[in-house]
mmCIF file of C-alpha atoms in Angstrom:
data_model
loop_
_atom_site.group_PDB
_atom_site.id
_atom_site.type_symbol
_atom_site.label_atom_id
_atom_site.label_comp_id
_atom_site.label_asym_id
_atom_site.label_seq_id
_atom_site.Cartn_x
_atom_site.Cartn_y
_atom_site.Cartn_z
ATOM 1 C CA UNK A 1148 81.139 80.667 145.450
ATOM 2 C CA UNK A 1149 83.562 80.663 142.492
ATOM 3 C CA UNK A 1150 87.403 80.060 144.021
ATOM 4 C CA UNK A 1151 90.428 79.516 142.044
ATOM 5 C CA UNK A 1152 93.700 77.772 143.752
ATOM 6 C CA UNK A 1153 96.939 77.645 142.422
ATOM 7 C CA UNK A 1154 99.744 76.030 143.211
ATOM 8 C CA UNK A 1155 103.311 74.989 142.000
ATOM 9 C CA UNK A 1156 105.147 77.454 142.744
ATOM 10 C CA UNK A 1157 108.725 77.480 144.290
ATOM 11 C CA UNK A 1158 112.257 77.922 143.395
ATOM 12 C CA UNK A 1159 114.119 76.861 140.441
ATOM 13 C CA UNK A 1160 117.563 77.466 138.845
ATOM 14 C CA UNK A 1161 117.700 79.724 135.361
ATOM 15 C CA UNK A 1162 116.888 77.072 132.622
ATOM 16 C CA UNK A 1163 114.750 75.146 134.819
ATOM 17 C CA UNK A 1164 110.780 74.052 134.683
ATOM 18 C CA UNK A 1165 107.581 73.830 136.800
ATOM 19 C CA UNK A 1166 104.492 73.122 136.240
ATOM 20 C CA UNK A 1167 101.923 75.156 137.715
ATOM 21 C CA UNK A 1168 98.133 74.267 138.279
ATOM 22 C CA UNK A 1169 95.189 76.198 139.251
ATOM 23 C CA UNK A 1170 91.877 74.160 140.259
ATOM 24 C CA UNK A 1171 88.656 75.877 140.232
ATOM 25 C CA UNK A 1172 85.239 75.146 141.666
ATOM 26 C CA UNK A 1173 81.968 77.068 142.263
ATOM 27 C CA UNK A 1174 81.461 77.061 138.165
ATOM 28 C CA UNK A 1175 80.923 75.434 135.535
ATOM 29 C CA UNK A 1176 84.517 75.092 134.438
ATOM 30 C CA UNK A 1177 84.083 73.606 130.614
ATOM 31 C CA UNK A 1178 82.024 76.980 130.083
ATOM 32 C CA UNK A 1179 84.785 79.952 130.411
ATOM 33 C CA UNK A 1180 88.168 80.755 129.031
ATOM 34 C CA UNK A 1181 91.101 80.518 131.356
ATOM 35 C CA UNK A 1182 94.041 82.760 131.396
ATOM 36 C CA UNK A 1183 97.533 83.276 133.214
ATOM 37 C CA UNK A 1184 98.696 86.655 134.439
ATOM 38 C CA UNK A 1185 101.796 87.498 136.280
ATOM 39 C CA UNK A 1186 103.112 90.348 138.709
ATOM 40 C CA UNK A 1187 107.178 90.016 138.437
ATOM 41 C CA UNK A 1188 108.114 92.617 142.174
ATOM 42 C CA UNK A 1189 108.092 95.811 141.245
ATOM 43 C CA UNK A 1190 106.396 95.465 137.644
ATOM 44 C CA UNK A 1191 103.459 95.518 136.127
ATOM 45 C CA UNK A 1192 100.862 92.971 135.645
ATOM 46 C CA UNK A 1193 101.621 90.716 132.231
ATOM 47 C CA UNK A 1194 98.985 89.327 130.479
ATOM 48 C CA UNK A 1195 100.937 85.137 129.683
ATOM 49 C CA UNK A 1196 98.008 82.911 128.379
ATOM 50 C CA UNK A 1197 94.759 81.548 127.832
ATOM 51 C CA UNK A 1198 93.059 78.888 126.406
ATOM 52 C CA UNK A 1199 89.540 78.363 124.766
ATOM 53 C CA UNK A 1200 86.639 76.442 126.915
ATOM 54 C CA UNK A 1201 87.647 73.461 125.251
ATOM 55 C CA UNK A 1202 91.315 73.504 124.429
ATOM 56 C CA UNK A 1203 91.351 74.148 120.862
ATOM 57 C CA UNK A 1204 92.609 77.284 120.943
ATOM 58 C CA UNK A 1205 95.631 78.896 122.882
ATOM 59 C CA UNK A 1206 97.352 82.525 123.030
ATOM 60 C CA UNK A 1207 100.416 83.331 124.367
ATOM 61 C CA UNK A 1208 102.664 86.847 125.287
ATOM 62 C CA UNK A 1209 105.643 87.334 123.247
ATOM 63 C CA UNK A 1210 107.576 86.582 126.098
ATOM 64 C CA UNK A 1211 106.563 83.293 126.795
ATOM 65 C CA UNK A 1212 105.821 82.024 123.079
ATOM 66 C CA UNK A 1213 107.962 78.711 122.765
ATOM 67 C CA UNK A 1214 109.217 78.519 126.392
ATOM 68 C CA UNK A 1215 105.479 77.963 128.363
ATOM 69 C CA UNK A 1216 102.172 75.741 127.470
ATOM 70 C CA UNK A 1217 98.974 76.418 128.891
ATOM 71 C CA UNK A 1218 96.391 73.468 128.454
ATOM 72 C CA UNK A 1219 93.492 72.263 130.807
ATOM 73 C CA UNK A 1220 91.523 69.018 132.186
ATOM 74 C CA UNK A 1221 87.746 69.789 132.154
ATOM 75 C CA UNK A 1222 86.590 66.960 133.935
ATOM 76 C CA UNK A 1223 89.368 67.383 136.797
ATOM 77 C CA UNK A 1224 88.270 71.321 136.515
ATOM 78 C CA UNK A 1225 91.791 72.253 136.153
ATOM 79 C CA UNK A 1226 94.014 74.731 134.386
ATOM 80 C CA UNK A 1227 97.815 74.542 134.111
ATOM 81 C CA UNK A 1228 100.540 76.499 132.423
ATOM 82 C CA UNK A 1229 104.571 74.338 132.051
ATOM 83 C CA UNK A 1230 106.796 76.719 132.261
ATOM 84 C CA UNK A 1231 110.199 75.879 130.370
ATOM 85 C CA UNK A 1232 113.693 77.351 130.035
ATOM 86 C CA UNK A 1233 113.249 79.425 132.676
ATOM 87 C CA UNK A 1234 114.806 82.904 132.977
ATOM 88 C CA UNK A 1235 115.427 85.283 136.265
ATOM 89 C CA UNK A 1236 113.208 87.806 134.422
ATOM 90 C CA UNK A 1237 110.157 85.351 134.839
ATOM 91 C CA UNK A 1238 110.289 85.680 138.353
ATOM 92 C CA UNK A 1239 106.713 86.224 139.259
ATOM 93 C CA UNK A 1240 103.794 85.887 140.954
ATOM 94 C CA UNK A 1241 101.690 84.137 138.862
ATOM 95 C CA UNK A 1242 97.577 84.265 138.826
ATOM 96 C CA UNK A 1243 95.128 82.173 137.153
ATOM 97 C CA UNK A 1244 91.602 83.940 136.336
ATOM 98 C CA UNK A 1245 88.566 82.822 134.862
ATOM 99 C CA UNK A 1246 86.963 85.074 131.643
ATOM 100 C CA UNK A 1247 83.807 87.299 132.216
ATOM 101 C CA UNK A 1248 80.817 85.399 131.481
ATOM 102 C CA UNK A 1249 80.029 87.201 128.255
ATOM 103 C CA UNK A 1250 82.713 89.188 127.195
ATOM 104 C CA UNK A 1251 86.518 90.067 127.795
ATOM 105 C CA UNK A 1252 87.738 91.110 130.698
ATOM 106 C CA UNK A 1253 88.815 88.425 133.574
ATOM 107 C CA UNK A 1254 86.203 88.950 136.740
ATOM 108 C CA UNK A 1255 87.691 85.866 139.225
ATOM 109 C CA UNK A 1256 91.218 85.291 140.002
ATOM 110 C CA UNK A 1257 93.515 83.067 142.361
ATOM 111 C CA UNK A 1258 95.692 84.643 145.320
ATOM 112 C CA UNK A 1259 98.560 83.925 142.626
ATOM 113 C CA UNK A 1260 101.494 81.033 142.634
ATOM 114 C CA UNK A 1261 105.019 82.596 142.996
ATOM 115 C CA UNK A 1262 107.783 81.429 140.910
ATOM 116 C CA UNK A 1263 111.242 82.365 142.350
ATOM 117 C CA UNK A 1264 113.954 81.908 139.146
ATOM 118 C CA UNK A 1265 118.117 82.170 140.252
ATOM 119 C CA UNK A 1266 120.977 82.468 138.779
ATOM 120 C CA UNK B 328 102.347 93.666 121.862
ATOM 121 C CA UNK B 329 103.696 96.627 124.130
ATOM 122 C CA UNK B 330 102.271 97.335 127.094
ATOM 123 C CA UNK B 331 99.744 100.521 127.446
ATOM 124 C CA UNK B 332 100.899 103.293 128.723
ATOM 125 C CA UNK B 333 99.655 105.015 131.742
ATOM 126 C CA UNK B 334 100.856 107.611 134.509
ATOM 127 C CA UNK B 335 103.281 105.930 137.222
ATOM 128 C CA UNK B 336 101.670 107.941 139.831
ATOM 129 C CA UNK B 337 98.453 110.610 140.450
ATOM 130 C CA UNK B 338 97.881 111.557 143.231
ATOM 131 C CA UNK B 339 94.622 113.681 144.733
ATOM 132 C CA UNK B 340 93.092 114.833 147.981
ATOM 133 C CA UNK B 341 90.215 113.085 149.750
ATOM 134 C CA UNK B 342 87.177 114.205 148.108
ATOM 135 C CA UNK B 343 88.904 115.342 145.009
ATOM 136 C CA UNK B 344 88.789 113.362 141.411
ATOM 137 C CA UNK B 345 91.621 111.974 139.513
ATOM 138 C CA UNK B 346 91.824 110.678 135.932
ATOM 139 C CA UNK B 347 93.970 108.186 135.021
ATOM 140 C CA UNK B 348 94.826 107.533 131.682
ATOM 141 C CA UNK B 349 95.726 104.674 129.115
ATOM 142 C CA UNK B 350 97.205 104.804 126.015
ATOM 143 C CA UNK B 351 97.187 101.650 123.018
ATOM 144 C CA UNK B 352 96.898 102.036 119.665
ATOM 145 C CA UNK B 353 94.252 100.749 116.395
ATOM 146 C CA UNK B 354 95.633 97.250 117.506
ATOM 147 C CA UNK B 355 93.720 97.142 120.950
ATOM 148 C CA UNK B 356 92.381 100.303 122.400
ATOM 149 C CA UNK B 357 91.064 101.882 119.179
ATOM 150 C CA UNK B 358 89.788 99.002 117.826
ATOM 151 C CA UNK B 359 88.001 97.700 120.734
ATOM 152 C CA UNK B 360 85.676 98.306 123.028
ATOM 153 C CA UNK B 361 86.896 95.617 125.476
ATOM 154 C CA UNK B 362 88.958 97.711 127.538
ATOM 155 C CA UNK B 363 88.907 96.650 131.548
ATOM 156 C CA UNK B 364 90.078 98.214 134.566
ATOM 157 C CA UNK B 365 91.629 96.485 137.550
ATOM 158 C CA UNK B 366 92.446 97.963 141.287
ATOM 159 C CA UNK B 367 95.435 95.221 142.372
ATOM 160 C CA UNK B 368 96.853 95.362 146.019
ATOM 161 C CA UNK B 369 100.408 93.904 145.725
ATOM 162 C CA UNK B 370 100.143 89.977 146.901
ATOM 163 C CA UNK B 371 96.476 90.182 146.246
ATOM 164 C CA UNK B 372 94.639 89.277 143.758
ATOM 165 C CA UNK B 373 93.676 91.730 141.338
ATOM 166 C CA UNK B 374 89.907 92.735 141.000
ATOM 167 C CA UNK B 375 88.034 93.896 138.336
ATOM 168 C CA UNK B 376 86.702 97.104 138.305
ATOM 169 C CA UNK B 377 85.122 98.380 134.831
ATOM 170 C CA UNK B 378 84.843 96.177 132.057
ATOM 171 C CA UNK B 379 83.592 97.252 128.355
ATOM 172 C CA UNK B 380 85.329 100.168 128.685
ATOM 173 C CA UNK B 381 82.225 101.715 130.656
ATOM 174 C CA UNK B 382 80.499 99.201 133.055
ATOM 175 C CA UNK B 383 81.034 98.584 136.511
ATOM 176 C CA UNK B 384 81.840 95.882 138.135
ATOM 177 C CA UNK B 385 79.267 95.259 140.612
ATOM 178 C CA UNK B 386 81.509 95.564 143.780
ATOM 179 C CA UNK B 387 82.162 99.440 143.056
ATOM 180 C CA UNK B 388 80.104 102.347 143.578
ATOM 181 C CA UNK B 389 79.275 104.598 141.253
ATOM 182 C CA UNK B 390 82.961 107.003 142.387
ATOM 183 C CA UNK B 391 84.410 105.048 139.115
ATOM 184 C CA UNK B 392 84.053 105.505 135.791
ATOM 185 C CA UNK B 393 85.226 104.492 132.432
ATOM 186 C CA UNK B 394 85.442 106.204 128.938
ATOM 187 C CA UNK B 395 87.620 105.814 125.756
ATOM 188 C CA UNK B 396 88.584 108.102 123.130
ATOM 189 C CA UNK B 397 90.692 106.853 120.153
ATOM 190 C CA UNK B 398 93.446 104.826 121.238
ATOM 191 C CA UNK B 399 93.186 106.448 125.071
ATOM 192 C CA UNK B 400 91.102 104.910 127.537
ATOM 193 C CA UNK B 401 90.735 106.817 130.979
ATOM 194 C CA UNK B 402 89.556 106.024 134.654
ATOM 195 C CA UNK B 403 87.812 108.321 136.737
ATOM 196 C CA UNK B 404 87.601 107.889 140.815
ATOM 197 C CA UNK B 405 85.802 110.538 142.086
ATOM 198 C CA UNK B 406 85.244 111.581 145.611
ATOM 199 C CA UNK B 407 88.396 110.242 146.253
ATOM 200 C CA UNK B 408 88.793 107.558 149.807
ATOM 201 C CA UNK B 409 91.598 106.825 152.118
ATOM 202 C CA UNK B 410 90.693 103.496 150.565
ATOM 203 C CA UNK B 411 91.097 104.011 146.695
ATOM 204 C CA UNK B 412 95.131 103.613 147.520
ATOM 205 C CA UNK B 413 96.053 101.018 145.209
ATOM 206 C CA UNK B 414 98.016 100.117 141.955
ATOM 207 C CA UNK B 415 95.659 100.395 138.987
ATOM 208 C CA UNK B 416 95.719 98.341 135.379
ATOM 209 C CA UNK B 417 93.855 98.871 132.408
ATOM 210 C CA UNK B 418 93.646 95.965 129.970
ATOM 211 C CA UNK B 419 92.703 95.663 126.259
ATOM 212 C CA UNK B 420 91.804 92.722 124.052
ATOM 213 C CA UNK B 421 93.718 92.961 121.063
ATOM 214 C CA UNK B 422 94.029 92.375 117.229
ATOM 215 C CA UNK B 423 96.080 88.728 118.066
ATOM 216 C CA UNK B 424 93.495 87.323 120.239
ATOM 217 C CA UNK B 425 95.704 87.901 123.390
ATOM 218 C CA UNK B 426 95.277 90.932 125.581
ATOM 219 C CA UNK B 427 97.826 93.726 127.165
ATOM 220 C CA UNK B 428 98.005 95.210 130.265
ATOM 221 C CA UNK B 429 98.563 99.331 131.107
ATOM 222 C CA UNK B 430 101.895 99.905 132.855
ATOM 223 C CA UNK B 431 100.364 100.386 136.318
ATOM 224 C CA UNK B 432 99.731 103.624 137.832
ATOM 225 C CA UNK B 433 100.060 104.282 142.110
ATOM 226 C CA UNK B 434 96.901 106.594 143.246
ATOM 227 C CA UNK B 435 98.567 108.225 147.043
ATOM 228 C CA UNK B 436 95.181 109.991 148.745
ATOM 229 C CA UNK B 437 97.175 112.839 150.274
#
């Protein structure tokens, strides 16, 4: 059974960081693309990151460009995204989800990490 | 990269079909047919529904549906449930290798 867990969430002051990780098992984790998407309350969902099976490639959202990193550790299976110069608008729940197996949409996902920002 | 646009809210009677639709542009939508459909329960995790603009996901019945037309892709539920009350997202892959979500519409079975 494929299961994503992330964690790292909590509450930090506008400017501050976290890092957030996201451990998957129940797949072959070196195989897929891994992405971040967040649900701010009362928004949308938001499409942050991903990042290529093997790291060498990484896309972000406008909105995050500069201020987060997504990378990975294959051989711990893991996925994480540092978020940086935090702002109150990234207030969020934020999910990881694993890529279809052959094409793009995002078919597994994590209950989601929230990240509480204040002023 | 602007989100797609979709209805905030549609709304049907049980039994009844509703469309919902979502509107990109020749950067994702029109250009691509990797358009996806999620059903997301707030604090949930979302789930996907229809991927490839057409194919279902294999934990929904045959009640949903997906075309695309231009830069306007559009769900069907049909033989609307109690149970179809949700948020729902369309997504796109797009010309910058990143992908953009719909603004969210609310489907209320009356």
């Amino acid at each position: 059974e494929v299961q994503l867990v992330e964690s790292g969430g909590g509450l930090v002051q506008t400017g501050g960081s976290l890092r957030l990780s996201c451990a998957g098992s129940g797949f072959t984790f070196t195989n897929y693309w891994m992405t971040w998407v967040r649900h701010a309350p009362g928004k949308g969902l938001e499409w942050v990151a991903h990042i290529k099976e093997d790291g060498s490639e990484k896309y972000y959202a406008d909105s995050v460009k500069g201020r987060f990193t997504i990378s990975r550790d294959n051989p711990k299976n893991s996925l994480f995204l540092q978020v940086n110069s935090l702002r109150v608008e990234d207030t969020a729940v934020y999910y990881c989800a694993r890529r279809c197996a052959s094409t793009n949409c995002y078919i597994y996902w994590g209950q989601g990490t929230l990240v509480t920002v204040s002023s | 990269q602007s989100a797609l646009t979709q209805p905030a809210s549609v709304s049907g009677s049980p039994g009844q079909s509703i469309t919902i639709s979502c509107t990109g542009s020749s950067s994702d939508i029109g250009n691509y047919n990797f358009v996806s459909w999620y059903r997301h329960h707030p604090g949930k995790a979302p789930k996907l529904m229809i991927y490839d603009v057409s194919y279902r996901a294999s934990a929904f019945s045959d009640r949903f549906s997906g075309s695309k037309s231009g830069n306007t892709a559009s769900l069907t539920i049909s033989g609307l449930q109690a149970e179809d009350e949700a948020d729902y997202y369309c997504s796109s892959y797009t010309s910058n290798s990143t992908y953009v979500f719909g603004t969210g519409t609310k489907v209320t079975v009356l």
